[in-house]
Amino acid sequence: MAVITRPQILLHSRSRYSPSFFNKPLSIPFPTRTFSFSSATRLRPFQCATNSSDSNSVVSDLLDYLNESWTHFHATAEAKRQLVAAGFQLLKENEEWDLKPGGRYFFTRNMSCLVAFAIGQKYNVGDGFHVIAAHTDSPCLKLKPRSASTKLAYSMVNVQTYGGGLWHTWFDRDLSVAGRVIVRSGSGDAYLHKLVKVKRPLLRIPTLAIHLDRTVNQDGFKPNLENHLLPLLSMKHEEISLESKEKTTAMSSKPSHHPLLMQVLSDELNCDADDIVSVELNVCDTQPSCLGGGNNEFIFSGRLDNLASSYCALRALIDSCESPGDLAEEHAVRMVALFDNEEVGSGSIQGAGAPTMFQAIRRIVGDLANNHVGESSFERTIRQSFLVSADMAHGVHPNFVDKHEEHHRPELQKGLVIKHNANQRYATSGVTSFLFKEVGKIHNLPTQEFVVRNDMGCGSTIGPILASGVGIRTVDCGIAQLSMHSIREICGKEDIDIAYKHFKAFYQSFSSIDKMLTVDI
């Protein structure tokens, strides 16, 4: 395996885990793990207080994942790295697959969508798939194709809003940029896909002084998203030094973005600015994810919706099938599907609206049947399958209790929330809710239930999209959180551990639980 750097989205051969880490019962603490990479690779700058009991837990690793995953591209690349380190084999959608029972595989699409799966050694054609699906994207600001803007003596950056963010929370924050770029190779005969992350504060969206907006506290802060949401990059200099002039000469043909911004990107990528032929960048908060609260019981972070669910699902899959014996008695295929573009409706090639997951299921069934697939093989597989749509849930807010239905007020630190909606904004049914809660009951894991008030609108998830696509049984669930879609969100530390354990238990025990219930006879 080639050893290449993370910014190029290629993979390290090192593993994050010691051999003793995996295949532990759910009820015992995690053992200490050794890390083979240098401390400079993963140190979290300005890290908030933690305690020793968390240093080797799934919570600590989630913080690492969040701090690596400034964008959906970085989240997918980090998931890819962890899967390879755990022994999963990388597949390509445009090549033939050669799959075996007991094998573990994954592929990516657009480097923002990922599907990973482990095949039970007793799998037979027609057996089901047990899937946890989440999404890698979060509301954010994205640079426009022509981002260079000048106002008075300021260099500004044109941005567009992505998803339904609480945009007022983006003001007066230390911001930067991250995403992907396409770079021309040194020889000029190829193009490279690279990730970039500028870790230092680079941008800021300043608020207007209260002296110039005296009624803001009474009337509310109501910025115009086109005129008032432009980040400030620098003071505009009419004259530049000889050194800067030399660096920007090559960039003079790129008026779409500020030469200074392109210079910063080229310095990060260690390439010539003129070799950057395309950029796809998000504006990102530079404050690290961390523990908080009087007892360090909370996680303070951006992008908890929905990277917390994505990480718990990914980690549960990896840990549920680390050794060959973990799949020895399994008839099903265990799968994680992480989609992009959920926050804007999932209607993209890398979103849940595309047939990515079901195409993969059909290919897996066909490959394992040596391509002799009967007319009903795929349909029988779907009927046997079960999907957990994992997205963050609305925890009850102590200052706005009346925003929740009286008998359905999920609390932080009380376990996964099962989401119900009679109008099918969530895909949960009485059957799927029972089966998923039974997994938790057997393993002493708490669950809660959520129903929106009748006088309020209800959000949705990828659950109904996937459930209605081919008719797969689906339950919608999530980790309770506060400040959803803010630049800084909050969830409970214990809920992360519970979600991980529930997802892992789902992979390990759902096959036996599912056999106990018959509906259509």
Short mmCIF file of C-alpha atoms in Angstrom, two decimals:
data_model
loop_
_atom_site.label_atom_id
_atom_site.label_comp_id
_atom_site.label_asym_id
_atom_site.label_seq_id
_atom_site.Cartn_x
_atom_site.Cartn_y
_atom_site.Cartn_z
CA MET A 1 0.00 0.00 0.00
CA ALA A 2 1.39 3.36 -1.03
CA VAL A 3 2.01 5.87 1.74
CA ILE A 4 0.68 9.24 0.64
CA THR A 5 -0.51 12.36 2.38
CA ARG A 6 -4.03 13.16 3.60
CA PRO A 7 -4.31 16.50 1.72
CA GLN A 8 -4.17 14.53 -1.55
CA ILE A 9 -7.05 12.34 -0.34
CA LEU A 10 -4.87 9.37 -0.64
CA LEU A 11 -4.20 6.96 2.12
CA HIS A 12 -1.81 6.38 5.00
CA SER A 13 -0.82 2.79 5.65
CA ARG A 14 -0.66 3.37 9.39
CA SER A 15 -3.48 2.15 11.61
CA ARG A 16 -5.05 4.13 14.42
CA TYR A 17 -5.83 1.02 16.40
CA SER A 18 -3.86 -1.56 18.33
CA PRO A 19 -4.78 -5.21 17.64
CA SER A 20 -6.38 -5.55 21.06
CA PHE A 21 -8.87 -2.76 20.49
CA PHE A 22 -11.47 -4.55 18.42
CA ASN A 23 -13.92 -7.35 19.17
CA LYS A 24 -14.65 -6.31 22.77
CA PRO A 25 -18.03 -6.84 24.43
CA LEU A 26 -20.24 -3.79 24.42
CA SER A 27 -20.39 -3.57 28.20
CA ILE A 28 -16.70 -3.26 28.99
CA PRO A 29 -14.50 -0.14 28.75
CA PHE A 30 -12.31 0.40 25.73
CA PRO A 31 -8.71 -0.68 26.25
CA THR A 32 -5.84 1.69 25.75
CA ARG A 33 -4.80 2.03 22.13
CA THR A 34 -1.43 2.90 20.74
CA PHE A 35 -0.95 5.42 17.95
CA SER A 36 1.81 4.91 15.44
CA PHE A 37 1.79 8.37 13.91
CA SER A 38 3.65 11.44 15.08
CA SER A 39 2.05 13.74 17.62
CA ALA A 40 2.15 16.57 15.12
CA THR A 41 -0.31 14.72 12.91
CA ARG A 42 -3.29 14.88 15.23
CA LEU A 43 -2.71 17.42 17.97
CA ARG A 44 -5.83 19.52 18.43
CA PRO A 45 -4.75 23.16 18.86
CA PHE A 46 -6.53 25.14 21.57
CA GLN A 47 -8.18 21.93 22.75
CA CYS A 48 -10.75 22.38 25.51
CA ALA A 49 -10.39 20.51 28.76
CA THR A 50 -10.79 16.75 28.73
CA ASN A 51 -10.19 14.13 31.39
CA SER A 52 -8.28 10.90 31.29
CA SER A 53 -11.36 8.70 31.21
CA ASP A 54 -12.26 10.16 27.82
CA SER A 55 -8.85 9.98 26.19
CA ASN A 56 -9.36 6.47 24.82
CA SER A 57 -13.13 6.56 24.23
CA VAL A 58 -15.24 6.85 21.13
CA VAL A 59 -15.95 10.44 22.23
CA SER A 60 -12.29 11.42 22.02
CA ASP A 61 -12.03 9.80 18.60
CA LEU A 62 -15.15 11.63 17.45
CA LEU A 63 -13.46 14.91 18.38
CA ASP A 64 -10.47 13.90 16.25
CA TYR A 65 -12.82 13.07 13.38
CA LEU A 66 -14.67 16.38 13.67
CA ASN A 67 -11.43 18.35 13.77
CA GLU A 68 -10.20 16.58 10.65
CA SER A 69 -13.53 16.94 8.85
CA TRP A 70 -13.95 20.64 8.13
CA THR A 71 -15.83 19.79 4.93
CA HIS A 72 -17.78 16.86 3.48
CA PHE A 73 -14.70 16.08 1.38
CA HIS A 74 -12.47 15.86 4.44
CA ALA A 75 -15.07 13.76 6.30
CA THR A 76 -15.13 11.26 3.45
CA ALA A 77 -11.35 11.21 3.13
CA GLU A 78 -10.95 10.58 6.88
CA ALA A 79 -13.55 7.80 6.76
CA LYS A 80 -11.66 6.32 3.83
CA ARG A 81 -8.39 6.42 5.75
CA GLN A 82 -9.92 4.70 8.76
CA LEU A 83 -11.51 1.95 6.65
CA VAL A 84 -8.22 1.16 4.91
CA ALA A 85 -6.42 1.17 8.26
CA ALA A 86 -9.00 -1.36 9.51
CA GLY A 87 -8.43 -3.67 6.54
CA PHE A 88 -11.33 -2.76 4.22
CA GLN A 89 -10.59 -3.06 0.50
CA LEU A 90 -11.12 -0.03 -1.74
CA LEU A 91 -13.33 -0.68 -4.77
CA LYS A 92 -14.01 1.50 -7.80
CA GLU A 93 -17.50 1.85 -9.21
CA ASN A 94 -16.24 1.85 -12.79
CA GLU A 95 -14.35 -1.45 -12.44
CA GLU A 96 -15.35 -5.09 -11.98
CA TRP A 97 -15.75 -6.29 -8.40
CA ASP A 98 -14.58 -9.64 -7.05
CA LEU A 99 -16.33 -10.09 -3.71
CA LYS A 100 -16.11 -12.94 -1.23
CA PRO A 101 -18.16 -13.92 1.84
CA GLY A 102 -16.35 -12.60 4.88
CA GLY A 103 -14.82 -9.76 2.85
CA ARG A 104 -14.91 -6.07 3.78
CA TYR A 105 -15.08 -3.41 1.08
CA PHE A 106 -15.92 0.23 0.35
CA PHE A 107 -16.05 2.81 -2.41
CA THR A 108 -16.45 6.57 -2.65
CA ARG A 109 -18.32 8.81 -5.05
CA ASN A 110 -17.27 12.42 -5.65
CA MET A 111 -15.12 12.07 -2.50
CA SER A 112 -18.18 13.25 -0.58
CA CYS A 113 -20.24 10.04 -0.54
CA LEU A 114 -19.06 6.67 0.79
CA VAL A 115 -20.52 3.15 0.97
CA ALA A 116 -18.78 0.47 3.06
CA PHE A 117 -19.91 -3.10 3.66
CA ALA A 118 -18.90 -6.40 5.27
CA ILE A 119 -20.30 -9.67 3.92
CA GLY A 120 -21.39 -12.39 6.31
CA GLN A 121 -19.60 -15.69 5.75
CA LYS A 122 -22.96 -17.50 5.63
CA TYR A 123 -24.50 -15.11 3.14
CA ASN A 124 -26.82 -16.65 0.54
CA VAL A 125 -28.40 -14.84 -2.38
CA GLY A 126 -31.61 -13.27 -1.14
CA ASP A 127 -30.36 -12.62 2.40
CA GLY A 128 -30.77 -9.07 3.66
CA PHE A 129 -28.58 -6.00 4.07
CA HIS A 130 -28.43 -4.23 7.43
CA VAL A 131 -27.66 -0.60 6.64
CA ILE A 132 -27.02 2.57 8.62
CA ALA A 133 -27.25 5.68 6.44
CA ALA A 134 -26.20 9.23 7.36
CA HIS A 135 -24.87 12.30 5.57
CA THR A 136 -21.55 14.12 5.39
CA ASP A 137 -22.71 17.66 4.58
CA SER A 138 -23.70 20.48 6.94
CA PRO A 139 -25.09 23.98 6.40
CA CYS A 140 -22.25 26.34 5.53
CA LEU A 141 -21.10 29.16 3.32
CA LYS A 142 -19.52 28.25 0.00
CA LEU A 143 -17.39 30.43 -2.24
CA LYS A 144 -19.10 31.56 -5.42
CA PRO A 145 -17.39 30.68 -8.74
CA ARG A 146 -16.29 34.31 -8.91
CA SER A 147 -15.53 35.10 -5.29
CA ALA A 148 -13.33 38.20 -5.65
CA SER A 149 -15.11 41.32 -4.44
CA THR A 150 -13.91 44.76 -3.37
CA LYS A 151 -15.74 47.23 -1.16
CA LEU A 152 -14.06 50.52 -0.35
CA ALA A 153 -10.56 49.56 0.82
CA TYR A 154 -11.51 45.97 1.69
CA SER A 155 -11.02 42.73 -0.19
CA MET A 156 -14.17 40.67 0.37
CA VAL A 157 -15.14 37.12 -0.60
CA ASN A 158 -18.44 36.40 -2.35
CA VAL A 159 -20.23 33.44 -0.81
CA GLN A 160 -23.49 31.56 -1.26
CA THR A 161 -25.52 29.95 1.50
CA TYR A 162 -25.72 26.15 1.55
CA GLY A 163 -28.65 24.59 3.41
CA GLY A 164 -30.73 26.14 6.16
CA GLY A 165 -28.08 27.57 8.44
CA LEU A 166 -28.52 29.90 11.39
CA TRP A 167 -26.56 32.51 9.49
CA HIS A 168 -26.41 35.11 12.27
CA THR A 169 -24.13 32.70 14.18
CA TRP A 170 -21.48 33.09 11.47
CA PHE A 171 -20.84 36.72 12.32
CA ASP A 172 -17.81 37.67 14.44
CA ARG A 173 -16.23 34.21 14.17
CA ASP A 174 -12.64 33.37 13.21
CA LEU A 175 -13.18 31.77 9.81
CA SER A 176 -11.07 30.18 7.12
CA VAL A 177 -11.51 28.09 3.97
CA ALA A 178 -11.27 24.38 3.22
CA GLY A 179 -12.34 22.07 0.44
CA ARG A 180 -10.93 20.60 -2.69
CA VAL A 181 -8.95 21.87 -5.64
CA ILE A 182 -7.91 20.48 -8.99
CA VAL A 183 -4.20 20.97 -9.61
CA ARG A 184 -2.26 20.52 -12.82
CA SER A 185 0.63 18.11 -12.38
CA GLY A 186 4.22 19.26 -12.78
CA SER A 187 4.50 17.61 -16.19
CA GLY A 188 1.25 19.24 -17.29
CA ASP A 189 -0.23 16.02 -18.68
CA ALA A 190 -2.50 15.17 -15.72
CA TYR A 191 -4.69 16.77 -13.07
CA LEU A 192 -4.67 15.92 -9.38
CA HIS A 193 -7.58 16.03 -6.92
CA LYS A 194 -6.35 17.47 -3.62
CA LEU A 195 -7.86 18.57 -0.35
CA VAL A 196 -6.87 21.83 1.28
CA LYS A 197 -7.50 23.27 4.75
CA VAL A 198 -6.18 26.66 5.84
CA LYS A 199 -6.08 26.27 9.62
CA ARG A 200 -5.29 29.86 10.57
CA PRO A 201 -8.05 32.50 10.83
CA LEU A 202 -8.30 33.98 7.36
CA LEU A 203 -11.78 35.51 7.12
CA ARG A 204 -14.28 37.28 9.34
CA ILE A 205 -17.84 38.58 8.92
CA PRO A 206 -18.02 41.60 11.25
CA THR A 207 -21.28 42.78 12.77
CA LEU A 208 -22.35 46.38 12.75
CA ALA A 209 -21.67 48.34 15.94
CA ILE A 210 -24.75 48.81 18.12
CA HIS A 211 -24.16 52.58 17.95
CA LEU A 212 -25.07 52.34 14.24
CA ASP A 213 -28.01 49.98 14.77
CA ARG A 214 -29.63 51.06 18.02
CA THR A 215 -32.75 48.88 17.72
CA VAL A 216 -31.03 45.57 16.93
CA ASN A 217 -31.71 44.12 20.39
CA GLN A 218 -35.38 45.03 20.19
CA ASP A 219 -36.11 44.34 16.53
CA GLY A 220 -33.70 41.44 16.03
CA PHE A 221 -30.62 40.99 13.90
CA LYS A 222 -31.83 40.64 10.31
CA PRO A 223 -28.89 40.73 7.92
CA ASN A 224 -29.44 40.67 4.19
CA LEU A 225 -27.76 37.46 3.10
CA GLU A 226 -26.56 38.89 -0.20
CA ASN A 227 -25.23 42.22 1.03
CA HIS A 228 -24.19 41.63 4.65
CA LEU A 229 -22.79 38.08 4.69
CA LEU A 230 -19.57 38.70 2.76
CA PRO A 231 -16.43 37.68 4.72
CA LEU A 232 -13.60 40.16 4.98
CA LEU A 233 -10.29 38.83 3.62
CA SER A 234 -7.87 41.78 3.82
CA MET A 235 -7.28 45.43 3.21
CA LYS A 236 -6.96 46.14 -0.46
CA HIS A 237 -3.46 47.33 -1.40
CA GLU A 238 -3.02 49.27 -4.60
CA GLU A 239 0.72 48.77 -4.48
CA ILE A 240 2.36 45.46 -3.67
CA SER A 241 5.91 44.59 -2.82
CA LEU A 242 8.27 43.10 -5.39
CA GLU A 243 8.16 39.78 -3.54
CA SER A 244 4.36 39.69 -3.58
CA LYS A 245 4.34 40.86 -7.18
CA GLU A 246 6.49 37.92 -8.21
CA LYS A 247 4.16 35.52 -6.42
CA THR A 248 1.04 36.98 -7.98
CA THR A 249 2.28 37.44 -11.53
CA ALA A 250 1.21 33.92 -12.42
CA MET A 251 -2.19 34.58 -10.90
CA SER A 252 -2.99 37.63 -12.95
CA SER A 253 -4.97 35.46 -15.37
CA LYS A 254 -7.25 34.23 -12.56
CA PRO A 255 -9.57 37.17 -11.81
CA SER A 256 -12.30 34.94 -10.40
CA HIS A 257 -10.63 34.79 -6.96
CA HIS A 258 -8.43 37.22 -5.09
CA PRO A 259 -4.73 36.72 -5.91
CA LEU A 260 -4.02 36.78 -2.18
CA LEU A 261 -6.43 33.90 -1.59
CA MET A 262 -4.89 31.91 -4.43
CA GLN A 263 -1.46 32.60 -2.96
CA VAL A 264 -2.58 31.23 0.40
CA LEU A 265 -3.96 28.10 -1.28
CA SER A 266 -0.83 27.53 -3.34
CA ASP A 267 1.33 27.88 -0.21
CA GLU A 268 -0.81 25.27 1.57
CA LEU A 269 -0.63 22.89 -1.39
CA ASN A 270 3.03 23.54 -2.14
CA CYS A 271 2.32 24.20 -5.79
CA ASP A 272 2.36 27.12 -8.20
CA ALA A 273 -0.77 29.22 -8.06
CA ASP A 274 -1.08 28.99 -11.84
CA ASP A 275 -1.41 25.21 -11.52
CA ILE A 276 -4.64 25.51 -9.51
CA VAL A 277 -7.28 25.12 -12.22
CA SER A 278 -10.42 24.71 -10.10
CA VAL A 279 -11.50 25.32 -6.50
CA GLU A 280 -14.53 24.15 -4.50
CA LEU A 281 -14.25 25.73 -1.07
CA ASN A 282 -16.35 26.08 2.07
CA VAL A 283 -16.00 28.80 4.66
CA CYS A 284 -15.21 27.07 7.97
CA ASP A 285 -14.98 27.95 11.65
CA THR A 286 -11.44 27.56 12.97
CA GLN A 287 -12.44 26.89 16.60
CA PRO A 288 -11.74 23.22 17.39
CA SER A 289 -14.38 20.73 18.49
CA CYS A 290 -14.06 20.01 22.20
CA LEU A 291 -15.69 18.91 25.44
CA GLY A 292 -17.47 21.53 27.49
CA GLY A 293 -19.82 22.06 30.39
CA GLY A 294 -19.22 21.98 34.13
CA ASN A 295 -18.52 18.26 34.08
CA ASN A 296 -17.26 18.05 30.50
CA GLU A 297 -20.55 16.38 29.69
CA PHE A 298 -21.17 18.20 26.40
CA ILE A 299 -19.55 18.24 22.99
CA PHE A 300 -19.20 21.74 21.53
CA SER A 301 -18.58 21.61 17.79
CA GLY A 302 -19.66 22.58 14.35
CA ARG A 303 -21.05 19.97 11.95
CA LEU A 304 -22.43 17.62 14.63
CA ASP A 305 -25.37 17.45 12.25
CA ASN A 306 -24.56 15.03 10.85
CA LEU A 307 -20.94 13.98 11.32
CA ALA A 308 -21.70 12.66 14.80
CA SER A 309 -24.09 10.10 13.30
CA SER A 310 -21.70 9.39 10.42
CA TYR A 311 -18.80 8.66 12.75
CA CYS A 312 -20.79 6.47 15.16
CA ALA A 313 -22.10 4.41 12.22
CA LEU A 314 -18.67 4.09 10.60
CA ARG A 315 -16.97 3.13 13.85
CA ALA A 316 -19.71 0.61 14.68
CA LEU A 317 -19.27 -1.12 11.33
CA ILE A 318 -15.48 -1.27 11.66
CA ASP A 319 -15.62 -2.58 15.22
CA SER A 320 -18.38 -5.11 14.51
CA CYS A 321 -16.35 -7.03 11.95
CA GLU A 322 -12.66 -6.52 12.73
CA SER A 323 -11.81 -10.23 13.04
CA PRO A 324 -12.95 -13.04 10.71
CA GLY A 325 -14.87 -14.64 13.55
CA ASP A 326 -17.15 -11.61 13.79
CA LEU A 327 -18.74 -12.54 10.46
CA ALA A 328 -18.56 -16.33 10.83
CA GLU A 329 -22.25 -16.80 11.68
CA GLU A 330 -23.59 -13.78 9.82
CA HIS A 331 -26.03 -14.32 6.94
CA ALA A 332 -26.56 -10.62 6.18
CA VAL A 333 -24.38 -7.91 4.68
CA ARG A 334 -23.54 -5.07 7.09
CA MET A 335 -23.37 -1.69 5.38
CA VAL A 336 -22.78 2.02 6.04
CA ALA A 337 -23.88 4.62 3.48
CA LEU A 338 -22.75 8.23 3.96
CA PHE A 339 -24.39 10.60 1.48
CA ASP A 340 -23.80 14.20 0.49
CA ASN A 341 -26.30 17.02 -0.13
CA GLU A 342 -28.94 15.98 2.44
CA GLU A 343 -29.17 19.57 3.65
CA VAL A 344 -30.39 20.69 0.21
CA GLY A 345 -32.74 17.82 -0.63
CA SER A 346 -30.38 14.95 -1.64
CA GLY A 347 -31.01 15.51 -5.34
CA SER A 348 -27.51 14.96 -6.71
CA ILE A 349 -25.24 12.22 -8.04
CA GLN A 350 -23.70 11.89 -4.58
CA GLY A 351 -26.94 12.38 -2.63
CA ALA A 352 -29.42 9.85 -1.27
CA GLY A 353 -31.74 10.68 -4.17
CA ALA A 354 -29.31 8.91 -6.51
CA PRO A 355 -29.49 5.08 -6.68
CA THR A 356 -25.94 4.71 -5.34
CA MET A 357 -26.72 2.42 -2.41
CA PHE A 358 -29.22 0.24 -4.25
CA GLN A 359 -26.96 -0.07 -7.28
CA ALA A 360 -24.27 -1.28 -4.89
CA ILE A 361 -26.65 -3.79 -3.30
CA ARG A 362 -27.62 -5.12 -6.72
CA ARG A 363 -23.96 -5.44 -7.72
CA ILE A 364 -23.06 -7.24 -4.50
CA VAL A 365 -25.94 -9.69 -4.92
CA GLY A 366 -24.97 -10.32 -8.54
CA ASP A 367 -21.28 -10.75 -7.81
CA LEU A 368 -21.84 -13.19 -4.95
CA ALA A 369 -24.26 -15.18 -7.14
CA ASN A 370 -21.58 -15.34 -9.85
CA ASN A 371 -23.87 -13.11 -11.90
CA HIS A 372 -26.52 -15.82 -12.11
CA VAL A 373 -29.15 -13.75 -10.39
CA GLY A 374 -32.72 -14.92 -10.49
CA GLU A 375 -35.54 -12.60 -11.42
CA SER A 376 -36.48 -11.96 -7.81
CA SER A 377 -33.06 -12.11 -6.10
CA PHE A 378 -32.70 -8.36 -5.63
CA GLU A 379 -36.33 -7.94 -4.61
CA ARG A 380 -36.07 -10.73 -2.03
CA THR A 381 -32.90 -9.10 -0.71
CA ILE A 382 -34.66 -5.76 -0.24
CA ARG A 383 -37.60 -7.42 1.55
CA GLN A 384 -35.13 -8.98 3.99
CA SER A 385 -33.17 -5.76 4.49
CA PHE A 386 -33.41 -3.04 7.13
CA LEU A 387 -32.24 0.59 7.03
CA VAL A 388 -31.41 2.84 9.96
CA SER A 389 -31.61 6.47 8.84
CA ALA A 390 -29.37 8.23 11.37
CA ASP A 391 -29.65 12.00 11.61
CA MET A 392 -29.44 14.35 14.56
CA ALA A 393 -32.61 15.00 16.58
CA HIS A 394 -34.09 18.10 18.24
CA GLY A 395 -33.39 17.91 21.95
CA VAL A 396 -35.78 19.87 24.16
CA HIS A 397 -34.44 23.38 24.82
CA PRO A 398 -34.64 24.43 28.49
CA ASN A 399 -35.52 28.01 27.50
CA PHE A 400 -38.07 27.02 24.85
CA VAL A 401 -39.81 23.97 26.32
CA ASP A 402 -43.11 24.83 24.61
CA LYS A 403 -41.55 24.21 21.19
CA HIS A 404 -41.84 20.46 21.88
CA GLU A 405 -44.96 18.30 22.11
CA GLU A 406 -45.62 17.70 25.80
CA HIS A 407 -45.09 13.94 25.80
CA HIS A 408 -42.25 13.78 23.27
CA ARG A 409 -39.41 15.90 24.57
CA PRO A 410 -36.07 14.16 23.92
CA GLU A 411 -33.36 15.05 26.40
CA LEU A 412 -29.60 15.06 26.05
CA GLN A 413 -27.79 12.08 27.61
CA LYS A 414 -30.91 9.86 27.43
CA GLY A 415 -30.15 7.75 24.35
CA LEU A 416 -31.10 7.62 20.68
CA VAL A 417 -34.31 9.35 19.61
CA ILE A 418 -36.78 7.40 17.45
CA LYS A 419 -38.50 9.89 15.10
CA HIS A 420 -42.19 9.49 14.18
CA ASN A 421 -44.36 11.46 11.77
CA ALA A 422 -47.80 10.41 10.54
CA ASN A 423 -47.30 12.41 7.34
CA GLN A 424 -44.19 10.39 6.47
CA ARG A 425 -41.63 13.11 6.98
CA TYR A 426 -39.85 10.30 8.80
CA ALA A 427 -39.95 6.70 7.57
CA THR A 428 -40.45 5.04 10.99
CA SER A 429 -43.34 2.58 11.35
CA GLY A 430 -44.60 0.67 14.35
CA VAL A 431 -42.75 -2.41 13.13
CA THR A 432 -39.42 -0.75 12.42
CA SER A 433 -39.55 1.22 15.66
CA PHE A 434 -40.17 -1.96 17.65
CA LEU A 435 -37.33 -3.85 16.01
CA PHE A 436 -34.80 -1.07 16.51
CA LYS A 437 -35.85 -0.44 20.10
CA GLU A 438 -35.62 -4.18 20.76
CA VAL A 439 -31.94 -4.04 19.80
CA GLY A 440 -31.44 -1.41 22.49
CA LYS A 441 -33.56 -3.25 25.03
CA ILE A 442 -31.55 -6.46 24.73
CA HIS A 443 -28.32 -4.52 25.27
CA ASN A 444 -29.69 -2.22 28.02
CA LEU A 445 -29.46 0.88 25.82
CA PRO A 446 -32.10 3.59 26.35
CA THR A 447 -34.20 5.10 23.57
CA GLN A 448 -36.52 8.11 23.36
CA GLU A 449 -39.29 9.11 20.96
CA PHE A 450 -40.02 12.34 19.12
CA VAL A 451 -43.16 13.66 17.44
CA VAL A 452 -43.40 17.27 16.26
CA ARG A 453 -46.24 19.47 17.51
CA ASN A 454 -49.33 19.53 15.26
CA ASP A 455 -49.05 23.30 14.91
CA MET A 456 -45.44 23.20 13.68
CA GLY A 457 -43.81 22.06 10.48
CA CYS A 458 -41.59 18.99 10.48
CA GLY A 459 -38.20 18.54 8.89
CA SER A 460 -37.27 15.38 7.05
CA THR A 461 -34.31 13.08 6.43
CA ILE A 462 -32.92 10.71 3.84
CA GLY A 463 -35.09 7.99 5.43
CA PRO A 464 -38.28 8.55 3.35
CA ILE A 465 -36.20 9.05 0.19
CA LEU A 466 -34.46 5.70 0.56
CA ALA A 467 -37.50 3.86 1.95
CA SER A 468 -39.72 4.89 -0.96
CA GLY A 469 -37.00 4.26 -3.54
CA VAL A 470 -37.25 0.47 -3.41
CA GLY A 471 -39.42 -0.28 -0.40
CA ILE A 472 -36.79 -1.06 2.24
CA ARG A 473 -37.93 -1.19 5.88
CA THR A 474 -36.64 1.95 7.58
CA VAL A 475 -36.44 3.56 11.00
CA ASP A 476 -35.47 7.19 11.51
CA CYS A 477 -33.41 7.93 14.60
CA GLY A 478 -30.90 10.46 15.86
CA ILE A 479 -28.79 11.85 18.67
CA ALA A 480 -30.48 14.68 20.57
CA GLN A 481 -28.75 18.03 20.20
CA LEU A 482 -29.20 21.75 20.76
CA SER A 483 -28.27 24.66 18.45
CA MET A 484 -28.94 22.59 15.32
CA HIS A 485 -27.59 24.30 12.18
CA SER A 486 -25.65 26.86 14.21
CA ILE A 487 -21.96 27.32 13.48
CA ARG A 488 -21.42 25.76 16.95
CA GLU A 489 -23.74 22.95 18.03
CA ILE A 490 -24.13 20.99 21.28
CA CYS A 491 -24.79 17.34 22.08
CA GLY A 492 -24.30 15.08 25.09
CA LYS A 493 -21.11 13.10 25.46
CA GLU A 494 -22.93 10.03 26.77
CA ASP A 495 -25.27 10.02 23.78
CA ILE A 496 -22.31 9.51 21.45
CA ASP A 497 -21.27 6.42 23.37
CA ILE A 498 -24.85 5.13 23.47
CA ALA A 499 -25.34 5.71 19.73
CA TYR A 500 -22.11 3.87 18.92
CA LYS A 501 -23.12 0.93 21.10
CA HIS A 502 -26.64 0.83 19.67
CA PHE A 503 -25.34 0.85 16.09
CA LYS A 504 -22.79 -1.84 16.87
CA ALA A 505 -25.47 -3.94 18.58
CA PHE A 506 -27.67 -3.48 15.50
CA TYR A 507 -25.00 -5.02 13.29
CA GLN A 508 -24.25 -7.84 15.70
CA SER A 509 -27.75 -8.90 16.72
CA PHE A 510 -30.37 -7.70 14.24
CA SER A 511 -30.35 -10.92 12.23
CA SER A 512 -31.55 -12.96 15.22
CA ILE A 513 -34.05 -10.31 16.37
CA ASP A 514 -35.59 -9.95 12.92
CA LYS A 515 -36.39 -13.68 12.76
CA MET A 516 -38.63 -13.38 15.79
CA LEU A 517 -41.24 -11.15 14.10
CA THR A 518 -43.45 -12.05 11.14
CA VAL A 519 -45.72 -9.41 9.64
CA ASP A 520 -46.86 -10.43 6.16
CA ILE A 521 -48.14 -14.02 6.30
#
